[in-house]
Every structure is written in structure tokens, then in C-alpha cells.
Short mmCIF file of C-alpha atoms and ligand atoms in Angstrom, two decimals:
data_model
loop_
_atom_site.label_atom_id
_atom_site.label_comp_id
_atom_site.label_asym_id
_atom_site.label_seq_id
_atom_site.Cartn_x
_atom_site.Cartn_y
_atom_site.Cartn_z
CA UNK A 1 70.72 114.57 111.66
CA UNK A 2 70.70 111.31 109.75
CA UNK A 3 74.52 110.98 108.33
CA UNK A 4 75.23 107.61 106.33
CA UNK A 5 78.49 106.84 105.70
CA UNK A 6 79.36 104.70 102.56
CA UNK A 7 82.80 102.68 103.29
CA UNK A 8 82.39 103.83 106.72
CA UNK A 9 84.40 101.12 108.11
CA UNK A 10 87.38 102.62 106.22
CA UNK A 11 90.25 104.78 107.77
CA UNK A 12 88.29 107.92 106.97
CA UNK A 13 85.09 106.68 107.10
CA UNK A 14 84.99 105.00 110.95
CA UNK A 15 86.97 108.30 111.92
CA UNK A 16 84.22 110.58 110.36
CA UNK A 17 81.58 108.02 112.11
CA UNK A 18 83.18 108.39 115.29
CA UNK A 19 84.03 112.00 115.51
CA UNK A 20 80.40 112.63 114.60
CA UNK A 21 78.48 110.12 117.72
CA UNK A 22 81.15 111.80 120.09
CA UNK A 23 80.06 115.07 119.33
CA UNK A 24 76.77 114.94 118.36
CA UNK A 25 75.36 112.05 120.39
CA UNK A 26 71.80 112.82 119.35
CA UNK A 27 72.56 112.22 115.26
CA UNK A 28 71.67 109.02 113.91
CA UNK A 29 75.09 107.21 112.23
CA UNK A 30 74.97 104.40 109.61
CA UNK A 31 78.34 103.00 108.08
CA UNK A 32 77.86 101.00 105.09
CA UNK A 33 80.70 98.74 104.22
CA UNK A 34 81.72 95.59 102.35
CA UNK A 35 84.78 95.33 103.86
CA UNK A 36 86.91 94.67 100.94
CA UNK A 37 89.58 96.59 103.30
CA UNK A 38 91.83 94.42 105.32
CA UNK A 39 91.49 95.79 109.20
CA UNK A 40 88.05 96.87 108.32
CA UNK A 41 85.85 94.57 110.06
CA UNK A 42 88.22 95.50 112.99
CA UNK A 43 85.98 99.06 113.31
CA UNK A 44 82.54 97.17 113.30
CA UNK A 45 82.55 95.91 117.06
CA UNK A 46 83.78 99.67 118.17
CA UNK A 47 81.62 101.12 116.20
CA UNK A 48 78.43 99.25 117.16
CA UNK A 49 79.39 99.86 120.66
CA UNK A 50 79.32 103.32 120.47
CA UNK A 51 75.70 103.60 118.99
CA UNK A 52 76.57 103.57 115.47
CA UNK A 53 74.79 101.38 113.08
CA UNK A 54 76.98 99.02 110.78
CA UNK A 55 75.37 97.69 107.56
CA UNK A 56 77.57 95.41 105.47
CA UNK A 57 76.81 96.45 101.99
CA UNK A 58 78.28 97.21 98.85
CA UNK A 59 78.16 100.84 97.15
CA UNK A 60 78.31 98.78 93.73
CA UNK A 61 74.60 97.61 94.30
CA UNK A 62 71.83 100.11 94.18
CA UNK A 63 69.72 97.97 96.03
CA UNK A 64 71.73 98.32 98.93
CA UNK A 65 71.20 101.52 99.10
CA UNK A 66 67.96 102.69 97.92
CA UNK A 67 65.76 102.31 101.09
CA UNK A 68 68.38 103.70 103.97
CA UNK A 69 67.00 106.06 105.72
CA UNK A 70 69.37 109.25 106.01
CA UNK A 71 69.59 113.56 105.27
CA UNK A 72 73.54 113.29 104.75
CA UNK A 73 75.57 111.14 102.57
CA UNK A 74 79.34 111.23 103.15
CA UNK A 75 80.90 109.11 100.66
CA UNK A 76 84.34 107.43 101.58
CA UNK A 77 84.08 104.12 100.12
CA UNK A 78 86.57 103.83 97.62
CA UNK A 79 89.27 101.08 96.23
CA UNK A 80 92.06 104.12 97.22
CA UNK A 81 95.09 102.56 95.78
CA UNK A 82 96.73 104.14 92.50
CA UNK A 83 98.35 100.82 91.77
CA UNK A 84 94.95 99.11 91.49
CA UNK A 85 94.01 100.19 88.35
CA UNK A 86 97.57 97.93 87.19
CA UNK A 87 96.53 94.57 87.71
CA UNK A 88 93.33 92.24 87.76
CA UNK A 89 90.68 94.17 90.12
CA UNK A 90 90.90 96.75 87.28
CA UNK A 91 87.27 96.48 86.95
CA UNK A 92 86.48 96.61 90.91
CA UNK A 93 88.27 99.93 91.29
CA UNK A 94 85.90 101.14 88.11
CA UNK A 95 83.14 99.47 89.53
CA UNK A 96 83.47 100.69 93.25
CA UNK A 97 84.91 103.82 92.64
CA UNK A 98 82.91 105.26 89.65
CA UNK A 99 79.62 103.33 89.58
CA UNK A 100 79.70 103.18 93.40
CA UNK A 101 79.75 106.73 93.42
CA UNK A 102 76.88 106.91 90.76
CA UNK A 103 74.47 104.92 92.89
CA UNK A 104 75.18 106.91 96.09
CA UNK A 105 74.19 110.35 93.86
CA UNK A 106 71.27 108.00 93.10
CA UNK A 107 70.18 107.23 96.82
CA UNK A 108 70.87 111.05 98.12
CA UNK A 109 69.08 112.45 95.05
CA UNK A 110 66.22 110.40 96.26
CA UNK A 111 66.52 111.28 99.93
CA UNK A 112 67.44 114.93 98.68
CA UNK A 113 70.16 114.61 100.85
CA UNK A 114 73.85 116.72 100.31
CA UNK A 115 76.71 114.44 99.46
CA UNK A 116 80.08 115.32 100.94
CA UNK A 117 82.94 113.54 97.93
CA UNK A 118 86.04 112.84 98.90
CA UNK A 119 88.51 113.23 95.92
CA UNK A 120 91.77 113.14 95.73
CA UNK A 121 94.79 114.84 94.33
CA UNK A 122 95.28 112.34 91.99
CA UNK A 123 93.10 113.70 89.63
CA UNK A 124 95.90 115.82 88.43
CA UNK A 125 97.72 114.56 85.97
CA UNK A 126 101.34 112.63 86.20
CA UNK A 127 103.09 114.38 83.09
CA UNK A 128 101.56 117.21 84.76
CA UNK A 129 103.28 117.27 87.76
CA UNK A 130 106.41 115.86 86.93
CA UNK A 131 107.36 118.37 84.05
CA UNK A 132 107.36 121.25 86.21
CA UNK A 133 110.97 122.55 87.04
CA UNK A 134 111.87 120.72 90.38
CA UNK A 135 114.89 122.64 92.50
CA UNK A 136 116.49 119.37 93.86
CA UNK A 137 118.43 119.67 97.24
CA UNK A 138 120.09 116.66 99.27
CA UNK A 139 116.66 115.69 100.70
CA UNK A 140 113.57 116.85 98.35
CA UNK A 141 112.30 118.25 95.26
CA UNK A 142 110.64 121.74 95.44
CA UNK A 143 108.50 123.41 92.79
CA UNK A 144 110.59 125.92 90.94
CA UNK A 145 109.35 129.23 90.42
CA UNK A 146 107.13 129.30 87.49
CA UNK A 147 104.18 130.95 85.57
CA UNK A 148 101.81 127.45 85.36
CA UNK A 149 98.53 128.24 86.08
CA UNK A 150 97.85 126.31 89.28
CA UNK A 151 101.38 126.27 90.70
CA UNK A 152 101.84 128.68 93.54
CA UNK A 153 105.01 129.39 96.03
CA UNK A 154 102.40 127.32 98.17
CA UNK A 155 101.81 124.29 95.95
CA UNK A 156 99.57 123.33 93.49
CA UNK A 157 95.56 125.19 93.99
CA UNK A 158 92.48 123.90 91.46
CA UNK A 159 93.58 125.43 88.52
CA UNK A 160 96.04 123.14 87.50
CA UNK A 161 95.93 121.70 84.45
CA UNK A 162 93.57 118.41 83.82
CA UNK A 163 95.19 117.67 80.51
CA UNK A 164 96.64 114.47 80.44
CA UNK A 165 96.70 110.87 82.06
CA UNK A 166 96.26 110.60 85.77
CA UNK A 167 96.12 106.84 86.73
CA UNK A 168 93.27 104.58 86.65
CA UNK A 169 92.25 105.25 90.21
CA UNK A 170 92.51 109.41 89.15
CA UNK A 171 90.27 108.90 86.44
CA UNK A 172 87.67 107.09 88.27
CA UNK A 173 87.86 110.03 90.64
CA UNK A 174 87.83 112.65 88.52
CA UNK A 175 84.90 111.09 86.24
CA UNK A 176 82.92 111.20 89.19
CA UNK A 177 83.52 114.45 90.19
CA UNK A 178 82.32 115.65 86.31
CA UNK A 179 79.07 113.41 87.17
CA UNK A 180 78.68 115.19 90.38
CA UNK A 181 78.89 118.83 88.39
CA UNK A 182 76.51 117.11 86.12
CA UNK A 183 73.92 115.95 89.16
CA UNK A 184 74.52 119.50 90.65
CA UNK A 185 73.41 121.08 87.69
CA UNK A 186 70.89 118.93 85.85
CA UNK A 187 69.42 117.31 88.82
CA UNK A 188 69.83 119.62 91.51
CA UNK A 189 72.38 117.83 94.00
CA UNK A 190 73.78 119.61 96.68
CA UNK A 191 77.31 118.33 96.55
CA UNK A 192 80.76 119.44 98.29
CA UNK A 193 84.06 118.17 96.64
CA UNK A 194 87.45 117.86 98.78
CA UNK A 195 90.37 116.58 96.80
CA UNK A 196 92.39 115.53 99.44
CA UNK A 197 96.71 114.62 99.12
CA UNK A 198 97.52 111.92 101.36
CA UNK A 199 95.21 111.66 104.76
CA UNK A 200 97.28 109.91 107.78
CA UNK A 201 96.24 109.11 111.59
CA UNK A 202 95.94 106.70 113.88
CA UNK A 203 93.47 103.90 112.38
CA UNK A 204 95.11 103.60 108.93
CA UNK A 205 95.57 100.23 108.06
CA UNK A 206 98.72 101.53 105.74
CA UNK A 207 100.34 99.52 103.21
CA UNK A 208 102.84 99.75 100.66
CA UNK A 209 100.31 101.63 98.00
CA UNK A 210 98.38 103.48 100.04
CA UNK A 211 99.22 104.83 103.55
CA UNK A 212 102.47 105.22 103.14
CA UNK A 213 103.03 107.52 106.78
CA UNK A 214 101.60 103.93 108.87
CA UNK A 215 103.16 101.52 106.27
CA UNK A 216 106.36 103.26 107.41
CA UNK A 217 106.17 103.45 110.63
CA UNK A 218 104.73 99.74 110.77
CA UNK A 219 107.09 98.67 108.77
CA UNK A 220 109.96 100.22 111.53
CA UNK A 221 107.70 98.98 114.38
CA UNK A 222 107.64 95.20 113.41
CA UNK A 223 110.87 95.43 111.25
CA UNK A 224 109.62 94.56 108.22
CA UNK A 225 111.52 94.98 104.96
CA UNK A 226 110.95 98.52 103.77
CA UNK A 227 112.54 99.89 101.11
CA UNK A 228 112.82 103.87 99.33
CA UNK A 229 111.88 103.75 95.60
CA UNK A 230 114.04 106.08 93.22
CA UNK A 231 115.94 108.86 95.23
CA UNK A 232 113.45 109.16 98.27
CA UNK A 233 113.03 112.72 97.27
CA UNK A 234 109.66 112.70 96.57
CA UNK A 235 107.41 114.98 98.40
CA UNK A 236 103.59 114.66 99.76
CA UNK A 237 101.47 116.99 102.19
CA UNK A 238 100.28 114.88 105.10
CA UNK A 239 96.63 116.02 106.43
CA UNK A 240 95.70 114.38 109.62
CA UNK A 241 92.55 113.02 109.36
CA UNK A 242 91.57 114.74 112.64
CA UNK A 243 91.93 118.09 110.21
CA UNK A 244 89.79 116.73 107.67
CA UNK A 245 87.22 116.00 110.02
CA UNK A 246 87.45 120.00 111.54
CA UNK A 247 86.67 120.53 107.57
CA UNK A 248 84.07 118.26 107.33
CA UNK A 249 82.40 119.28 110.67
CA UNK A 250 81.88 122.88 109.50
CA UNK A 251 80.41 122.36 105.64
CA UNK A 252 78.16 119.35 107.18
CA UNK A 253 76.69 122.51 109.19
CA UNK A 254 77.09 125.01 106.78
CA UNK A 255 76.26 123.21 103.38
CA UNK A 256 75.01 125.88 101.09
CA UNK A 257 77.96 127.75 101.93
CA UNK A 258 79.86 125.50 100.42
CA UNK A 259 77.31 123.72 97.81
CA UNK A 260 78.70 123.25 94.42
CA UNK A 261 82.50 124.19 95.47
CA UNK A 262 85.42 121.84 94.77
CA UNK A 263 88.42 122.47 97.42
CA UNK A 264 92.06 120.87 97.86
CA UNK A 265 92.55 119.99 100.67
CA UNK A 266 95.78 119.25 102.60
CA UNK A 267 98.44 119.67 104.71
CA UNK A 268 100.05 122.52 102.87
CA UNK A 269 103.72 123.26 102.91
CA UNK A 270 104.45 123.05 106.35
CA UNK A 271 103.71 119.94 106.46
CA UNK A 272 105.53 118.13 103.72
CA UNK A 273 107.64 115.77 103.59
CA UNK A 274 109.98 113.49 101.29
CA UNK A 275 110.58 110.26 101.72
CA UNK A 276 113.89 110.63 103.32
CA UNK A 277 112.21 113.02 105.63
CA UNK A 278 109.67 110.71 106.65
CA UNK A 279 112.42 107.82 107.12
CA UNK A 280 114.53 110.47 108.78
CA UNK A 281 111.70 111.22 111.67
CA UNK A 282 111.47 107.28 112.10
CA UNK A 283 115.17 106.84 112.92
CA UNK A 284 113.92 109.80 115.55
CA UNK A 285 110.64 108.92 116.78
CA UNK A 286 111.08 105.33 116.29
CA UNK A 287 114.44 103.53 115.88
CA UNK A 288 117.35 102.80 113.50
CA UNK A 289 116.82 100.92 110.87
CA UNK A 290 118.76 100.89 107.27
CA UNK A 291 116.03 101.24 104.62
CA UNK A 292 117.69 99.83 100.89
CA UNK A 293 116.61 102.08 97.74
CA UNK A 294 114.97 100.64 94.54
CA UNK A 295 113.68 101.65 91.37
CA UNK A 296 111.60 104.27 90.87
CA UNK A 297 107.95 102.94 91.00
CA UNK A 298 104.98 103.30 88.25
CA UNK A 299 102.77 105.83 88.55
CA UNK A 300 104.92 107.67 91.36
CA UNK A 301 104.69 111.76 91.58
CA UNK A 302 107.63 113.85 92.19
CA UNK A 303 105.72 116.46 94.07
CA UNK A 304 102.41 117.04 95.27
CA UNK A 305 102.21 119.73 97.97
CA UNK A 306 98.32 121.28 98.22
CA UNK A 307 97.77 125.20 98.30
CA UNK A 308 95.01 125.61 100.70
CA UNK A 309 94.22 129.31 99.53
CA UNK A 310 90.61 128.64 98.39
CA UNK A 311 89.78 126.95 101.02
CA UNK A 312 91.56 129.00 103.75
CA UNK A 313 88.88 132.01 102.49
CA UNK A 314 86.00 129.67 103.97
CA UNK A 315 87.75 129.18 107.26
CA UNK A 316 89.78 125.99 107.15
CA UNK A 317 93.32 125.46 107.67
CA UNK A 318 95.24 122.42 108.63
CA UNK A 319 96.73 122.36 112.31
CA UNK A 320 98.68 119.39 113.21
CA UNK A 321 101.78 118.95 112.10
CA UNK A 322 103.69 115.84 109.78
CA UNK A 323 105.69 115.40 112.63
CA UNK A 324 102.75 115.39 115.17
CA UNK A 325 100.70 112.47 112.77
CA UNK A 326 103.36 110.57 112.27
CA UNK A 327 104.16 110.46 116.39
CA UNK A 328 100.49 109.58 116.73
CA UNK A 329 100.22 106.40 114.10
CA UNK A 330 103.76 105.36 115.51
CA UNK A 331 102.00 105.74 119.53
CA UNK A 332 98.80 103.79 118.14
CA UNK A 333 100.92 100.92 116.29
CA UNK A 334 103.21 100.50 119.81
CA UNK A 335 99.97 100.30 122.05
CA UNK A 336 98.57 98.00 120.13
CA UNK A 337 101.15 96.06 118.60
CA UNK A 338 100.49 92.26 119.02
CA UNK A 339 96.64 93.27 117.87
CA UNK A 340 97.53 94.57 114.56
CA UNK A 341 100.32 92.50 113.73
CA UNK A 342 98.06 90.44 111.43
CA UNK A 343 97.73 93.68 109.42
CA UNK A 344 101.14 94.71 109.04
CA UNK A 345 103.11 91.72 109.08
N1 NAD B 1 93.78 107.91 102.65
C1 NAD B 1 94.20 108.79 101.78
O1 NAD B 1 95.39 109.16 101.79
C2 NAD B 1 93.24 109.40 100.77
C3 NAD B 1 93.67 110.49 100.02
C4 NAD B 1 92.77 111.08 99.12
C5 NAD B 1 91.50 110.59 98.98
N2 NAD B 1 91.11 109.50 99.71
C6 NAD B 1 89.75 109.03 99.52
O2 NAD B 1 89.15 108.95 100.79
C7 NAD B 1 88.18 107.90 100.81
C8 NAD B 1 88.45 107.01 102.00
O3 NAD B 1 89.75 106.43 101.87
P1 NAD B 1 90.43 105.65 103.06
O4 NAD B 1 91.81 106.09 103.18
O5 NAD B 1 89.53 105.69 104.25
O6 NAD B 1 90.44 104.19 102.45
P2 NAD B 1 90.02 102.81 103.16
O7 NAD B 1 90.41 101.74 102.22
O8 NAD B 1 90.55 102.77 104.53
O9 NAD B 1 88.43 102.95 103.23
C9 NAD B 1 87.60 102.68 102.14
C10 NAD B 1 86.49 101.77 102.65
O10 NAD B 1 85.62 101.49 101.55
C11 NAD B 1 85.24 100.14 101.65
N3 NAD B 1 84.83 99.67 100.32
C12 NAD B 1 85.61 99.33 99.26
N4 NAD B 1 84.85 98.92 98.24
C13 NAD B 1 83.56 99.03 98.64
C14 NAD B 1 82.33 98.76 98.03
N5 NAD B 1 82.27 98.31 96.76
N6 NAD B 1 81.20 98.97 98.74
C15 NAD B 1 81.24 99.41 100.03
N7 NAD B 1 82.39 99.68 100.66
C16 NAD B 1 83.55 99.50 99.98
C17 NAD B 1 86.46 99.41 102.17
O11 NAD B 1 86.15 98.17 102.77
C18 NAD B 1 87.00 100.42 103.18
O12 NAD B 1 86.50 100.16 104.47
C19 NAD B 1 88.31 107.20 99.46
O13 NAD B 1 87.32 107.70 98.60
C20 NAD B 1 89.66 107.63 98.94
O14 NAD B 1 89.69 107.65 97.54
C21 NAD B 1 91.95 108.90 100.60
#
């Protein structure tokens, strides 16, 4: 198998690269990247030297696309922060995120090569998700019981509402996802959507808008100024990415089992945690440190917890635990601390 791998130099992307050449020594990897990420260009050497092939290129520009040679397109390129769409690179988010997308439908239509998308939860809407009835304890919000379509006792499946503003960085998401539908049906892509929550691991160059399990535990590690925005009670589902990859794995092999489908994908319940739960397992795991509060952020969720159902019925649950990823960024930051200072510090 020929897999290429747009912003394969990313978090997900060099995990997805590397999990693949491990396993399947035989398939042919290519990771395209511009590394607009900072800590990217820190996956090209390993990469390389494991057999993969690095191409620096930019999803934005068909041209760099249009003659690789490749029967699998994974797309993880992506400007991934929800705060982008606030300020000047506005139009690169649009750009990389939506048009990006557009020319990679582009290449694998031409190849007639399956694209696996990776979404995200953000495509549901803010007012959404911060309406519901929250049941607020000393730590977290949970979901009240309710009758919302897409609100279970297990989190929020794909029925939940679309209706309303989401975030620049949402919308760019969720635009392509209607363009893929569109592709699927007019064109006749084979396509695979997984909305993912928030994806954590060893690897993740965390910072303050995105990543916020390794711009935690960095941010104990080389005590840095950290502080909790609002009440800390806000809760995410952590998927490793190692889980993500298991998911991955089995629809790269099994595509037209799971052609057309869009799936969130998370950590589920178990394996959520508010902010003062993931500060709380740093004082554990890590060290003490006081951590200030301030004002609620922009664009912040009160909840988002993913309801795996759907995709539990094709064989996929997540395995390692909030605790467990956060333990193994923490391990990773330690063992390599004086290397990847430049990143967090
Ligand atoms: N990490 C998460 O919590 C999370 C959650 C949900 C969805 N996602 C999605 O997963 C995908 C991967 O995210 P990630 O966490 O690995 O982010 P990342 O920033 O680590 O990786 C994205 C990669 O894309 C590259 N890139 C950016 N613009 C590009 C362009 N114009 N052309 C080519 N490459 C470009 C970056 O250099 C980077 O290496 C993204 O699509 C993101 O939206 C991530």
C-alpha cells in the first residue's frame, strides 16, 4: 500500500506515519508537510530514518500534490487551533484547512484513492453545547439529563444539533466535511470521517490553544506560568493517539466498511477530565505547583465528552486511560527535557 500523509509531520500525522512503517514495513509512506508547526521539522530526521519519505509541501497548492504517487490519502494537515480563526492568519486557517482539504479530494479523486478526514468535535456548535443543563459539582460540569437529540448519559453522539456558530476553525471543518458528502456523492470518493475531541500522546508539541494535556504537563515540567481560565470545570474526553491509530488501522483495511460513514471519536466518559482534574493528576504524577485562575476564555466549551456508540457497533473502543496519556506525555517531556525546551519554554 501507498499511504500519503498530508501534514504528516504533525502530532497525528508522524504518529500515523510511524505506526504504519512499524507494522507494515513493506507499505510505501510519504508525509507531506510545510511545517508551519513549531517542533515539526523535529519528526523529519526520524522519520526519514525509518524509511519514510518526507516531502515539504503545502496542502494549499495543488501542484504539490497532483503528481504523488499513492492508493491512500490520510489527511491531517490542518491549522488545529480554535483561536486562529481570532486574529491575522484568519485567512491561512481558511486557506489550509478548507481549500487544503479541497485539493487533497482533488489529488485522491485522481489517484482514486480513499481519504481518511480527520474532523473534529468542534464542528458542534458553542451555544449548542453550553445551553444544555450542566449539574455542577466541586470539580466539573456534567450533562444533565435531558431529551436533546444527540445528548446521551454517554455524551454527545452525531446527532447533535449543527445549528448555530461553531468557531472559525469548526466551520472550516465542518465545510469540508459537507464537500466531502458532496465528492462522495457526485464524484464518487470513498471517504471516512472521524470527528475527533481532543487527541493527546507523547509527540504533541502542546500549547496554550491546542494540546492542552502536554501544554500542562510542560508547563509543570519547566515551571512555566500556567494558569486555569474561568472555574477549571470544564470538561474534555482525552483519546490517546495510540487509540486513534487502532481506529485508523482497521478502516485503512476495511474501507468500504466504513465508506461514506462519519464517526465521533473519543475517549468517552471514562476518560474525561476537567481542568482541575487534569491539574489535580499533575500535582500527582508530576509536582506541586499553584496554578492562578483567570477569565473565562473566548470560544471555550463547557463540556464536550464523545459517545462512542456508533462507532463501538464497528468494533472500536478507546483503551487507555486520561490518566495513562497524561503519565506518558509527562514520561516523554522528562526524558527529553533539555531537547524540547525550545518548544515549551
Ligand atoms: N490534536 C487534537 O486534539 C485534534 C483534535 C481533533 C481534530 N484534530 C485534527 O487532526 C489533524 C492533525 O492535528 P494535529 O494535532 O496533528 O496538529 P499538528 O499541528 O500537530 O499537525 C498538523 C500538521 O499540518 C501541517 N500543516 C499546517 N498547514 C499546512 C499546509 N498548508 N500544508 C501542509 N501542511 C500543513 C503542520 O506543519 C503540522 O505538522 C488536524 O486536521 C486537526 O484539525 C486534532
Amino acid at each position: 500500500m501507498k499511504i500519503l500523509i498530508t501534514g504528516g509531520c504533525g502530532f497525528v500525522g508522524s504518529s500515523l506515519a510511524k505506526h504504519f512503517k512499524t507494522r507494515y514495513p513493506s507499505y510505501e509512506i510519504t508525509v507531506l508537510d510545510n511545517l508551519y508547526r513549531k517542533g515539526s521539522e523535529l519528526n523529519i530526521e526520524p522519520l526519514e530514518k525509518m524509511g519514510i519519505t518526507f516531502i515539504k509541501g503545502d496542502v494549499r497548492f495543488y501542484d504539490d500534490l497532483k503528481d504523488l504517487d499513492f492508493d491512500l490519502l490520510i489527511e491531517a494537515s490542518a491549522e488545529p487551533s480554535v483561536m486562529a480563526g481570532k486574529g491575522a492568519d484568519r485567512r491561512y486557517l481558511i486557506d489550509t484547512n478548507f481549500n487544503g482539504l479541497i485539493n487533497c479530494l482533488d489529488a485522491a479523486l485522481e489517484k482514486e484513492a480513499p481519504v481518511i478526514f480527520i474532523s473534529t468535535s468542534r464542528v458542534y456548535p458553542m451555544s449548542v453545547i453550553n445551553s444544555l443543563k450542566y449539574i455542577v459539582t466541586e470539580d466539573r460540569y456534567d450533562v444533565a439529563s435531558c431529551n436533546t437529540a444527540g445528548v446521551s448519559e454517554n455524551g454527545f453522539t452525531e446527532k447533535l444539533s449543527l445549528d448555530g456558530a461553531r468557531s472559525l476553525y469548526g466551520t472550516t471543518k465542518l465545510a469540508g466535511e459537507m464537500m466531502i458528502t458532496e465528492y462522495i456523492e457526485t464524484l464518487g470518493l470513498k471517504a471516512i470521517v472521524n470527528r475527533s475531541g481532543l487527541i493527546a500522546g507523547a509527540g504533541q508539541f502542546g500549547k496554550t490553544d491546542q494540546g492542552v494535556i502536554t501544554h500542562w504537563a510542560a508547563s509543570y515540567i519547566y515551571d512555566k506560568k500556567l494558569a486555569i481560565f474561568g472555574n477549571g470545570k470544564q470538561v474534555r474526553d482525552i483519546l490517546h493517539v495510540k487509540d486513534l491509530i487502532r481506529l485508523i488501522d482497521m478502516q485503512i483495511h476495511d474501507i468500504d466498511k466504513f465508506a461514506g460513514e462519519t464517526f465521533n471519536v473519543g475517549g468517552g466518559l471514562d476518560n474525561s477530565l476537567s481542568i482541575r482534574e487534569l491539574d489535580d493528576l499533575c500535582k500527582k504524577h508530576i509536582c506541586d505547583k499553584k496554578v492562578p485562575t483567570k477569565p473565562i476564555r473566548e470560544l471555550d466549551l463547557k463540556y464536550y465528552v464523545t459517545d462512542n456508540n456508533k462507532i463501538a457497533h464497528y468494533g472500536w473502543m478507546p483503551e487507555i486511560s486520561a490518566e495513562e496519556t497524561l503519565i506518558d506525555i509527562a514520561n516523554w517531556i522528562k526524558d527529553n527535557k533539555e531537547d524540547l525546551r525550545w518548544i515549551f519554554v
